[in-house]
Amino acid sequence: MTADGSMGTEALRPGQPQALPTFKMHVDGEWCESASGQWLETKNPYTGKAWALIPRGNADDIERAVQAAHRAFVAGSWASMHPSDRGLLLQRVADLIAANAERLAELEVRDNGKLKVEMLGQMRYLPRWFQYYGGLADKIEGRMPPIDKKGMLHYVSYEPVGVVGAITPWNSPLLLTVWKIAPALAAGNTVVIKPSEFASTSLIALVELFEQAGFPKGVINVVTGLGAETGEPLVEHPLVTRIAFTGGNIAGLRIYQAAARQFKRVSLELGGKSPNIVFADAAIDEAIKGVISGIFAASGQTCMAGSRLLLHSSIHDAFLARLVEVMREARLGDPNNPDTDVGPVATEQQLEKVLRYIELAKQEGARCVLGGRRADGPECGDGWFVEPTIFADVTNDMRIAREEVFGPILSVIKFDSDEEAVALANDTPFGLAAGLWTTDLARALALPKRLRAGTAWVNAYRVVSYLAPFGGFNESGIGRENGYDAIYEYLEPKSVFINPTPAIGNPFTLQ
Ligand code: NAD
């Protein structure tokens, strides 16, 4: 807590720049402003207006946070805590999230404009990550391979990597942070989190819950601010040994390069241009819903968006006509309204980027069969809305089919055979996810193996679980989050040889 007893979130105090609520950073168990004393506005995509202030952190704040995380890692109650007790702390966080899901969801909707129903669903699911990894905390057992060194004892132990730097985007701010910090903390590490400058408030509220759960100071730190001013110094700090990043490929490449200079371990969850493939034998009405869920849910702002619809030529025209008809009925509007289907895009920059891609698709010769403009009806207020947009006659070499847009824009591409569908699906620099729709069991069994993507769904789309590894092939990233193996992403195996009789043979040869 701060000296006056307040926590990270509080109302305006005299002397602050504007009549907006302020949120604080959390460093070494204290709620604090940035070293510079500067603030950043966080805007509501539905109103287009600033609704809160977050501290504009810099390298000095990162320095304090990393030093605090390092101290907590090497000494003190966290460093000596039994894994079962770490697990119990994580379980307590799970309970607190469940009790505060509504508030966390409200903050996310205000920051990123995604539908309340979607964010509330995510918040209600979040406790599972802390329950699962909390349960795993005391089940990381060493191994004793049958070593071939006579008379020697050898065992493998798994040790936490140290201070983990977590850098996250705005689209699912807490979910994507929790995918990192739940296994990292369960493994005994400490963390410094740099949330997106566009969506930091829910994380600050989450860290209040960690404080209530009784986490020792320094174990979990949050520094808010811009990528260049806080993210870069976090990646470059020599005491940070592991970087866990979700975001775009431009930042991902910079982070990978900076981490390489110090040989840091990294995981990068990056973008995608995922195919959603509909075969002629698909259950058509369900496939239509699956295509909509892939690209128009969350206004297309998901890394796994099914932004390329591959349609078998025999059903192409009928399927497309039906899809357009259904999407014409989609209701745009206030993301808090339970009747809204499509909310705004999250930032003004994102709005401009999406509109640029719409123009580009038209120039490339794609045929716009739905939408294609900024949406500005009365239901959209002053928000950053784009009409759900569908382009037909797209070929897979067009930029609209190759580059990630991160908006409600669907490119439709025709195919004639399974071979062609697989070739088109895999013809992308990315490889995050792929959906396919078929009632043919042989095809359902055979094709997932042939798709070069980290996740394949058959007759489903946008399904994730704390139990299922998630991540990408190729330019969609490095490493996997979720599932049992993810905890090993935050552990270093160590080989220990113990020679009970200290007799060395020829010292000039390998023993
Ligand atoms: P972004 O890459 O612009 O920013 C992500 C985070 O990185 C932010 O916190 C930002 O401040 C920080 N950052 C930016 N430059 C940095 C630098 N040089 N060093 C350190 N940190 C830096 O991404 P975004 O616009 O917030 O999110 C959208 C992108 O995220 C999309 O490309 C999307 O595909 C991707 N994404 C991927 C997944 C996945 O799991 N694969 C999930 C969600 C989003």
Coordinates of C-alpha atoms and ligand atoms in Angstrom, one line a residue:
M1 CA 0.0 0.0 0.0
T2 CA 1.0 3.6 -0.4
A3 CA 1.8 5.8 2.7
D4 CA -1.8 7.1 2.8
G5 CA -3.2 3.6 2.8
S6 CA -4.5 3.7 -0.8
M7 CA -3.6 1.0 -3.3
G8 CA -3.0 1.1 -7.1
T9 CA -6.3 2.5 -8.1
E10 CA -7.6 5.7 -6.7
A11 CA -9.5 8.9 -7.5
L12 CA -8.0 12.2 -8.4
R13 CA -5.9 14.0 -5.8
P14 CA -5.0 17.7 -5.8
G15 CA -2.2 18.7 -8.1
Q16 CA -2.7 15.9 -10.6
P17 CA -2.9 16.9 -14.3
Q18 CA -6.6 16.3 -15.1
A19 CA -9.8 15.3 -13.4
L20 CA -9.3 11.6 -14.3
P21 CA -8.8 8.6 -12.0
T22 CA -5.2 7.6 -11.7
F23 CA -3.7 4.2 -11.5
K24 CA -0.3 3.5 -10.0
M25 CA 2.6 1.2 -10.7
H26 CA 3.6 -1.5 -8.2
V27 CA 7.3 -1.8 -7.4
D28 CA 8.8 -3.6 -4.5
G29 CA 5.5 -3.9 -2.7
E30 CA 4.7 -0.1 -3.0
W31 CA 2.2 1.7 -5.1
C32 CA 4.0 4.5 -6.8
E33 CA 4.0 7.1 -9.5
S34 CA 6.8 7.1 -12.2
A35 CA 10.2 8.4 -11.5
S36 CA 9.6 11.1 -14.1
G37 CA 6.3 12.1 -12.5
Q38 CA 4.7 12.0 -16.0
W39 CA 1.4 10.3 -16.9
L40 CA -0.1 8.7 -20.0
E41 CA -3.8 8.9 -20.9
T42 CA -5.7 5.7 -21.4
K43 CA -8.6 6.1 -23.8
N44 CA -12.0 4.4 -24.1
P45 CA -12.4 3.1 -27.7
Y46 CA -16.2 3.5 -27.5
T47 CA -16.1 7.2 -26.6
G48 CA -12.7 8.1 -28.1
K49 CA -11.9 10.0 -24.9
A50 CA -9.4 9.6 -22.1
W51 CA -10.9 8.0 -19.0
A52 CA -7.9 7.4 -16.8
L53 CA -4.2 8.2 -16.3
I54 CA -1.3 5.7 -15.9
P55 CA 2.3 6.5 -14.9
R56 CA 4.7 7.0 -17.8
G57 CA 7.5 4.8 -16.5
N58 CA 11.1 4.9 -17.7
A59 CA 14.4 3.1 -17.3
D60 CA 14.7 4.3 -13.7
D61 CA 11.4 2.6 -12.8
I62 CA 12.5 -0.6 -14.5
E63 CA 15.8 -0.5 -12.6
R64 CA 14.0 -0.3 -9.3
A65 CA 11.5 -3.0 -10.2
V66 CA 14.1 -5.4 -11.5
Q67 CA 16.3 -4.9 -8.5
A68 CA 13.3 -5.6 -6.2
A69 CA 12.4 -8.7 -8.2
H70 CA 16.1 -9.8 -8.0
R71 CA 16.2 -9.3 -4.2
A72 CA 13.0 -11.2 -3.8
F73 CA 14.3 -14.0 -6.0
V74 CA 17.6 -14.5 -4.2
A75 CA 16.6 -14.0 -0.5
G76 CA 13.6 -13.5 1.7
S77 CA 10.4 -15.4 2.2
W78 CA 9.6 -16.1 -1.5
A79 CA 13.1 -17.5 -2.1
S80 CA 12.8 -19.9 0.8
M81 CA 9.1 -20.7 0.4
H82 CA 8.1 -24.3 0.0
P83 CA 6.6 -25.0 -3.4
S84 CA 3.3 -26.2 -1.7
D85 CA 3.0 -22.8 -0.1
R86 CA 3.7 -21.0 -3.4
G87 CA 0.9 -23.1 -4.8
L88 CA -1.5 -22.1 -2.1
L89 CA -0.8 -18.4 -2.7
L90 CA -1.6 -18.9 -6.4
Q91 CA -4.8 -20.7 -5.5
R92 CA -5.8 -17.7 -3.3
V93 CA -5.3 -15.4 -6.2
A94 CA -7.6 -17.6 -8.2
D95 CA -10.3 -17.2 -5.6
L96 CA -9.9 -13.4 -5.5
I97 CA -10.1 -13.1 -9.3
A98 CA -13.3 -15.1 -9.3
A99 CA -14.7 -12.7 -6.7
N100 CA -13.6 -9.6 -8.7
A101 CA -14.2 -10.8 -12.2
E102 CA -16.9 -8.2 -12.9
R103 CA -14.6 -5.3 -12.0
L104 CA -11.6 -6.6 -13.9
A105 CA -13.8 -7.1 -17.0
E106 CA -15.2 -3.6 -16.7
L107 CA -11.7 -2.1 -16.7
E108 CA -10.7 -4.2 -19.8
V109 CA -13.8 -3.0 -21.7
R110 CA -13.0 0.6 -20.9
D111 CA -9.4 0.2 -22.1
N112 CA -9.7 -2.0 -25.2
G113 CA -13.4 -1.7 -26.2
K114 CA -13.9 -5.5 -26.4
L115 CA -17.4 -6.8 -25.6
K116 CA -18.2 -7.1 -21.9
V117 CA -19.5 -10.6 -22.4
E118 CA -16.2 -11.6 -23.9
M119 CA -14.1 -10.0 -21.2
L120 CA -16.3 -11.3 -18.4
G121 CA -16.0 -14.8 -19.9
Q122 CA -12.2 -14.5 -19.9
M123 CA -12.1 -13.2 -16.3
R124 CA -14.3 -16.1 -15.1
Y125 CA -11.9 -18.5 -16.8
L126 CA -8.7 -16.9 -15.5
P127 CA -8.7 -18.6 -12.1
R128 CA -8.1 -21.9 -13.8
W129 CA -4.6 -20.9 -14.7
F130 CA -3.7 -20.1 -11.1
Q131 CA -5.4 -23.3 -9.9
Y132 CA -3.7 -25.4 -12.5
Y133 CA -0.2 -24.0 -12.1
G134 CA -0.7 -23.5 -8.3
G135 CA -1.4 -27.2 -8.2
L136 CA 1.7 -28.0 -10.3
A137 CA 4.0 -25.9 -8.1
D138 CA 4.9 -28.8 -5.8
K139 CA 4.9 -31.5 -8.5
I140 CA 8.1 -30.4 -10.3
E141 CA 10.2 -33.5 -9.5
G142 CA 13.8 -34.0 -10.3
R143 CA 15.0 -37.1 -12.2
M144 CA 17.7 -39.7 -11.7
P145 CA 18.7 -41.2 -15.1
P146 CA 20.5 -44.5 -14.9
I147 CA 23.9 -42.8 -15.2
D148 CA 26.8 -44.7 -16.9
K149 CA 29.5 -43.4 -14.5
K150 CA 30.4 -46.2 -12.1
G151 CA 30.0 -45.3 -8.4
M152 CA 28.6 -41.8 -9.1
L153 CA 25.4 -40.3 -8.1
H154 CA 23.7 -38.2 -10.7
Y155 CA 20.4 -36.3 -10.6
V156 CA 18.6 -33.6 -12.5
S157 CA 16.9 -30.8 -10.6
Y158 CA 14.7 -28.0 -12.1
E159 CA 15.5 -24.5 -10.9
P160 CA 13.6 -21.3 -11.5
V161 CA 15.2 -19.1 -14.2
G162 CA 15.2 -15.9 -12.1
V163 CA 13.6 -12.6 -12.9
V164 CA 11.1 -12.9 -15.7
G165 CA 10.2 -9.8 -17.8
A166 CA 6.6 -10.1 -19.2
I167 CA 5.6 -7.8 -22.0
T168 CA 2.0 -7.9 -23.1
P169 CA -0.4 -6.4 -25.7
W170 CA -3.8 -4.7 -25.4
N171 CA -6.1 -7.2 -26.9
S172 CA -6.6 -9.6 -24.0
P173 CA -4.5 -7.8 -21.4
L174 CA -5.0 -10.1 -18.3
L175 CA -5.4 -13.4 -20.1
L176 CA -2.2 -13.1 -22.0
T177 CA -0.3 -11.8 -18.8
V178 CA -1.6 -14.7 -16.8
W179 CA -0.5 -17.2 -19.4
K180 CA 3.0 -16.0 -18.5
I181 CA 3.0 -15.2 -14.8
A182 CA 1.0 -18.2 -13.5
P183 CA 3.7 -20.8 -14.6
A184 CA 6.5 -18.4 -13.9
L185 CA 5.4 -17.8 -10.3
A186 CA 4.5 -21.5 -9.8
A187 CA 8.1 -22.3 -10.8
G188 CA 9.5 -19.9 -8.1
N189 CA 10.5 -17.0 -10.3
T190 CA 9.8 -13.3 -9.7
V191 CA 8.3 -11.1 -12.4
V192 CA 8.4 -7.6 -13.7
I193 CA 5.4 -6.9 -16.0
K194 CA 5.2 -4.2 -18.7
P195 CA 1.6 -4.1 -19.8
S196 CA 0.4 -2.4 -23.0
E197 CA 0.3 1.4 -22.7
F198 CA -3.3 1.1 -24.1
A199 CA -4.6 -1.3 -21.5
S200 CA -2.8 -1.3 -18.2
T201 CA -5.6 -0.7 -15.7
S202 CA -6.9 -4.3 -15.3
L203 CA -3.3 -5.5 -14.5
I204 CA -3.0 -2.9 -11.8
A205 CA -6.3 -4.1 -10.3
L206 CA -5.0 -7.7 -10.6
V207 CA -1.9 -6.9 -8.7
E208 CA -4.0 -5.5 -5.9
L209 CA -5.4 -9.0 -5.6
F210 CA -1.9 -10.5 -5.4
E211 CA -1.2 -8.1 -2.5
Q212 CA -4.4 -9.2 -0.8
A213 CA -3.5 -12.8 -1.3
G214 CA -0.3 -12.2 0.7
F215 CA 2.5 -12.3 -2.0
P216 CA 5.8 -11.1 -0.5
K217 CA 7.0 -7.7 -1.8
G218 CA 9.1 -7.7 -4.9
V219 CA 7.7 -10.9 -6.3
I220 CA 5.3 -9.2 -8.7
N221 CA 6.1 -5.8 -10.0
V222 CA 4.3 -3.7 -12.7
V223 CA 5.9 -0.8 -14.6
T224 CA 3.5 1.0 -17.0
G225 CA 4.6 3.1 -19.9
L226 CA 5.7 3.0 -23.6
G227 CA 7.5 0.1 -25.3
A228 CA 10.6 2.2 -26.1
E229 CA 10.8 3.7 -22.6
T230 CA 10.0 0.8 -20.4
G231 CA 9.8 -2.4 -22.5
E232 CA 13.3 -1.9 -24.0
P233 CA 15.1 -1.3 -20.7
L234 CA 13.3 -4.3 -19.3
V235 CA 14.6 -6.6 -22.1
E236 CA 18.1 -5.1 -21.8
H237 CA 18.4 -5.4 -18.1
P238 CA 21.1 -7.9 -17.3
L239 CA 19.3 -9.2 -14.2
V240 CA 16.3 -10.2 -16.3
T241 CA 17.1 -13.7 -17.5
R242 CA 13.8 -14.6 -19.3
I243 CA 11.5 -12.6 -21.5
A244 CA 7.9 -13.6 -22.2
F245 CA 6.4 -11.5 -24.9
T246 CA 3.1 -11.3 -26.7
G247 CA 2.6 -8.7 -29.3
G248 CA 3.3 -7.8 -32.9
N249 CA 6.2 -8.9 -35.1
I250 CA 7.9 -5.6 -35.3
A251 CA 8.3 -5.3 -31.5
G252 CA 8.9 -9.1 -31.3
L253 CA 11.9 -8.9 -33.7
R254 CA 13.4 -6.0 -31.7
I255 CA 13.0 -7.9 -28.5
Y256 CA 14.5 -11.1 -30.0
Q257 CA 17.5 -9.1 -31.2
A258 CA 18.0 -7.3 -27.9
A259 CA 17.6 -10.6 -25.9
A260 CA 20.1 -12.3 -28.2
R261 CA 22.8 -9.8 -27.2
Q262 CA 22.7 -11.3 -23.7
F263 CA 21.7 -14.9 -24.7
K264 CA 18.4 -14.5 -22.8
R265 CA 15.7 -17.1 -23.0
V266 CA 12.6 -15.8 -24.8
S267 CA 9.2 -16.8 -25.7
L268 CA 7.5 -14.8 -28.4
E269 CA 3.8 -15.1 -29.1
L270 CA 3.3 -13.1 -32.3
G271 CA 0.8 -12.5 -35.0
G272 CA -1.0 -14.6 -37.5
K273 CA -2.8 -14.8 -40.8
S274 CA -4.7 -18.0 -40.0
P275 CA -6.7 -20.0 -42.5
N276 CA -10.3 -21.1 -41.8
I277 CA -11.0 -23.8 -44.4
V278 CA -14.5 -24.8 -45.3
F279 CA -15.0 -28.0 -47.3
A280 CA -18.0 -28.8 -49.4
D281 CA -19.2 -31.4 -46.9
A282 CA -19.1 -29.0 -43.9
A283 CA -22.1 -28.4 -41.7
I284 CA -22.8 -25.1 -43.3
D285 CA -24.7 -23.2 -40.7
E286 CA -22.1 -24.1 -38.0
A287 CA -19.2 -23.3 -40.4
I288 CA -20.8 -19.8 -40.9
K289 CA -20.7 -19.3 -37.2
G290 CA -17.2 -20.6 -37.0
V291 CA -16.0 -18.2 -39.7
I292 CA -17.8 -15.3 -37.9
S293 CA -16.2 -16.3 -34.5
G294 CA -12.8 -16.5 -36.2
I295 CA -12.8 -13.0 -37.7
F296 CA -15.6 -10.8 -36.4
A297 CA -15.5 -11.7 -32.7
A298 CA -13.4 -9.1 -30.8
S299 CA -13.5 -7.1 -34.1
G300 CA -10.9 -9.3 -35.5
Q301 CA -8.3 -8.2 -32.9
T302 CA -7.1 -11.6 -31.9
C303 CA -3.8 -13.1 -32.8
M304 CA -5.6 -16.3 -33.9
A305 CA -8.1 -14.5 -36.1
G306 CA -9.2 -16.7 -39.0
S307 CA -8.6 -13.8 -41.4
R308 CA -8.3 -16.0 -44.5
L309 CA -11.4 -17.9 -45.4
L310 CA -10.6 -20.7 -47.8
L311 CA -13.8 -21.8 -49.5
H312 CA -14.4 -24.9 -51.7
S313 CA -15.4 -23.6 -55.1
S314 CA -18.5 -25.8 -55.2
I315 CA -20.1 -24.0 -52.2
H316 CA -18.3 -20.6 -52.6
D317 CA -21.1 -18.5 -53.9
A318 CA -23.9 -19.9 -51.7
F319 CA -21.7 -19.8 -48.6
L320 CA -20.5 -16.3 -49.2
A321 CA -24.0 -15.0 -49.9
R322 CA -25.3 -16.6 -46.6
L323 CA -22.3 -15.2 -44.6
V324 CA -22.9 -11.7 -45.9
E325 CA -26.6 -12.0 -45.1
V326 CA -25.9 -13.1 -41.5
M327 CA -23.2 -10.4 -41.0
R328 CA -25.5 -7.7 -42.3
E329 CA -27.6 -8.4 -39.1
A330 CA -24.6 -8.0 -36.8
R331 CA -25.2 -5.2 -34.3
L332 CA -22.4 -2.7 -33.8
G333 CA -22.4 -0.5 -30.6
D334 CA -21.6 -0.1 -27.0
P335 CA -19.4 -3.0 -25.9
N336 CA -21.2 -3.0 -22.5
N337 CA -24.6 -3.7 -24.1
P338 CA -25.2 -7.4 -24.0
D339 CA -27.0 -7.2 -27.4
T340 CA -23.9 -5.8 -29.2
D341 CA -22.1 -8.2 -31.5
V342 CA -19.2 -6.0 -32.7
G343 CA -17.5 -3.4 -30.7
P344 CA -14.9 -0.7 -31.7
V345 CA -11.3 -1.4 -32.5
A346 CA -9.0 -0.7 -29.6
T347 CA -7.0 2.4 -30.6
E348 CA -7.1 5.3 -33.1
Q349 CA -3.9 4.0 -34.7
Q350 CA -5.6 0.6 -35.1
L351 CA -8.6 2.2 -36.8
E352 CA -6.3 4.0 -39.3
K353 CA -4.3 0.9 -40.0
V354 CA -7.5 -1.2 -40.7
L355 CA -8.9 1.5 -43.0
R356 CA -5.5 1.6 -44.9
Y357 CA -5.7 -2.1 -45.4
I358 CA -9.3 -1.8 -46.8
E359 CA -8.1 0.7 -49.3
L360 CA -5.1 -1.5 -50.2
A361 CA -7.4 -4.5 -50.7
K362 CA -9.5 -2.5 -53.1
Q363 CA -6.4 -1.3 -55.0
E364 CA -5.2 -4.9 -55.2
G365 CA -8.4 -5.9 -57.0
A366 CA -10.2 -7.7 -54.2
R367 CA -14.0 -7.3 -54.4
C368 CA -15.7 -5.8 -51.3
V369 CA -18.9 -7.7 -50.7
L370 CA -19.6 -6.3 -47.2
G371 CA -18.7 -3.2 -45.3
G372 CA -15.5 -1.5 -46.3
R373 CA -15.8 1.8 -44.4
R374 CA -15.5 3.3 -41.0
A375 CA -18.8 2.8 -39.2
D376 CA -20.2 6.0 -37.8
G377 CA -23.9 5.4 -37.2
P378 CA -25.6 6.8 -34.0
E379 CA -25.0 3.4 -32.2
C380 CA -21.2 3.9 -32.6
G381 CA -21.1 7.2 -30.7
D382 CA -17.6 8.8 -31.1
G383 CA -16.0 5.3 -31.1
W384 CA -13.4 3.8 -33.4
F385 CA -15.7 1.4 -35.4
V386 CA -15.0 -0.4 -38.6
E387 CA -17.8 -2.1 -40.5
P388 CA -17.4 -5.8 -40.6
T389 CA -15.8 -6.2 -44.1
I390 CA -15.5 -9.1 -46.5
F391 CA -13.4 -9.2 -49.6
A392 CA -14.0 -11.9 -52.2
D393 CA -11.8 -12.7 -55.2
V394 CA -8.7 -12.5 -53.0
T395 CA -5.6 -14.4 -54.2
N396 CA -3.1 -15.6 -51.7
D397 CA -0.3 -13.4 -53.0
M398 CA -2.2 -10.2 -52.2
R399 CA -1.0 -8.2 -49.2
I400 CA -4.5 -8.4 -47.7
A401 CA -3.9 -12.2 -47.7
R402 CA -0.4 -12.2 -46.3
E403 CA -0.2 -9.4 -43.7
E404 CA -1.9 -9.3 -40.3
V405 CA -4.5 -6.6 -40.2
F406 CA -5.9 -7.1 -36.7
G407 CA -9.3 -5.9 -37.5
P408 CA -12.7 -7.2 -38.8
I409 CA -11.6 -7.8 -42.3
L410 CA -12.0 -11.2 -44.0
S411 CA -10.3 -12.3 -47.2
V412 CA -12.1 -15.0 -49.1
I413 CA -10.0 -17.4 -51.3
K414 CA -11.3 -20.2 -53.5
F415 CA -9.9 -23.7 -53.7
D416 CA -10.8 -26.9 -55.6
S417 CA -9.0 -29.8 -53.8
D418 CA -7.7 -30.8 -50.4
E419 CA -4.2 -30.5 -51.8
E420 CA -4.8 -27.0 -52.9
A421 CA -6.4 -26.1 -49.6
V422 CA -3.4 -27.4 -47.6
A423 CA -1.0 -25.6 -49.9
L424 CA -2.9 -22.3 -49.6
A425 CA -3.2 -22.7 -45.8
N426 CA 0.5 -23.2 -45.4
D427 CA 1.5 -20.5 -47.9
T428 CA 2.0 -17.8 -45.3
P429 CA 4.9 -16.5 -43.3
F430 CA 2.9 -17.2 -40.1
G431 CA 1.7 -20.4 -38.5
L432 CA -0.4 -19.7 -35.4
A433 CA -3.7 -21.4 -36.0
A434 CA -5.9 -23.1 -38.6
G435 CA -9.6 -24.1 -38.6
L436 CA -11.2 -26.7 -40.9
W437 CA -14.8 -27.5 -41.4
T438 CA -15.8 -31.0 -42.6
T439 CA -18.0 -33.9 -41.7
D440 CA -15.6 -36.3 -43.4
L441 CA -13.8 -38.2 -40.6
A442 CA -10.9 -39.3 -42.7
R443 CA -10.2 -35.7 -43.7
A444 CA -10.7 -34.5 -40.1
L445 CA -8.1 -37.0 -38.9
A446 CA -5.6 -36.5 -41.8
L447 CA -5.4 -32.8 -42.3
P448 CA -4.4 -31.3 -38.9
K449 CA -1.0 -33.0 -39.2
R450 CA -0.5 -31.4 -42.6
L451 CA -1.2 -27.8 -41.4
R452 CA 1.8 -25.9 -40.4
A453 CA 0.3 -24.2 -37.4
G454 CA 0.6 -24.4 -33.6
T455 CA -3.1 -25.0 -33.1
A456 CA -5.6 -26.8 -35.5
W457 CA -9.3 -26.8 -34.9
V458 CA -11.7 -29.2 -36.6
N459 CA -15.3 -27.9 -36.6
A460 CA -14.4 -25.3 -34.0
Y461 CA -12.5 -22.0 -33.8
R462 CA -11.0 -19.8 -31.1
V463 CA -10.8 -22.6 -28.5
V464 CA -8.0 -22.2 -25.9
S465 CA -7.4 -23.9 -22.6
Y466 CA -5.0 -23.7 -19.7
L467 CA -4.3 -27.4 -20.5
A468 CA -3.5 -27.0 -24.2
P469 CA -0.1 -25.6 -25.5
F470 CA -0.5 -22.5 -27.5
G471 CA 2.0 -20.8 -29.8
G472 CA 3.1 -20.5 -33.3
F473 CA 5.2 -22.0 -36.1
N474 CA 7.4 -19.8 -38.3
E475 CA 6.9 -16.1 -37.8
S476 CA 4.1 -16.6 -35.4
G477 CA 6.7 -17.0 -32.7
I478 CA 8.8 -19.1 -30.5
G479 CA 7.9 -21.3 -27.5
R480 CA 4.5 -22.4 -26.2
E481 CA 2.3 -21.2 -23.4
N482 CA -0.3 -23.2 -21.4
G483 CA -0.3 -26.9 -20.6
Y484 CA 2.0 -28.9 -18.5
D485 CA 5.1 -28.2 -20.5
A486 CA 4.8 -24.5 -20.1
I487 CA 6.1 -24.6 -16.6
Y488 CA 9.4 -25.9 -17.9
E489 CA 9.7 -22.8 -20.0
Y490 CA 10.4 -21.1 -16.6
L491 CA 12.8 -23.7 -15.2
E492 CA 16.4 -24.5 -15.9
P493 CA 17.4 -28.2 -15.7
K494 CA 20.6 -28.7 -13.7
S495 CA 22.7 -31.9 -13.8
V496 CA 24.4 -32.7 -10.5
F497 CA 27.2 -35.4 -10.4
I498 CA 28.3 -36.5 -7.0
N499 CA 31.5 -38.6 -6.8
P500 CA 31.5 -40.3 -3.3
T501 CA 35.2 -41.3 -3.8
P502 CA 37.1 -38.3 -5.1
A503 CA 39.4 -40.4 -7.3
I504 CA 40.1 -38.7 -10.7
G505 CA 41.5 -40.8 -13.6
N506 CA 43.6 -39.3 -16.3
P507 CA 42.9 -35.5 -15.7
F508 CA 43.6 -34.8 -19.4
T509 CA 40.7 -36.8 -20.7
L510 CA 36.9 -36.6 -20.5
Q511 CA 35.8 -38.4 -17.4
Ligands
NAD1 P1 2.9 -4.4 -29.9 O1 3.9 -5.3 -30.4 O2 2.8 -3.1 -30.5 O3 3.0 -4.2 -28.3 C1 3.0 -5.3 -27.4 C2 3.8 -4.8 -26.2 O4 5.2 -4.7 -26.5 C3 3.3 -3.5 -25.6 O5 3.4 -3.6 -24.2 C4 4.4 -2.5 -26.1 O6 4.5 -1.4 -25.3 C5 5.6 -3.4 -26.0 N1 6.7 -3.0 -26.9 C6 6.6 -2.4 -28.1 N2 7.8 -2.2 -28.6 C7 8.7 -2.7 -27.7 C8 10.1 -2.8 -27.7 N3 10.9 -2.4 -28.7 N4 10.7 -3.4 -26.6 C9 10.0 -3.9 -25.6 N5 8.6 -3.8 -25.6 C10 8.0 -3.2 -26.6 O7 1.5 -5.2 -30.1 P2 0.0 -4.7 -29.8 O8 -0.3 -3.8 -30.9 O9 -0.1 -4.3 -28.4 O10 -0.8 -6.1 -29.9 C11 -1.2 -6.5 -31.1 C12 -0.2 -7.6 -31.7 O11 -0.1 -8.6 -30.7 C13 -0.7 -8.2 -32.9 O12 0.3 -8.3 -33.9 C14 -1.1 -9.6 -32.5 O13 -1.1 -10.6 -33.5 C15 -0.2 -9.9 -31.4 N6 -0.8 -10.9 -30.5 C16 -0.3 -12.2 -30.4 C17 -0.8 -13.1 -29.6 C18 -0.3 -14.5 -29.6 O14 -0.5 -15.2 -28.6 N7 0.4 -15.0 -30.6 C19 -1.9 -12.8 -28.8 C20 -2.4 -11.5 -28.8 C21 -1.8 -10.5 -29.7

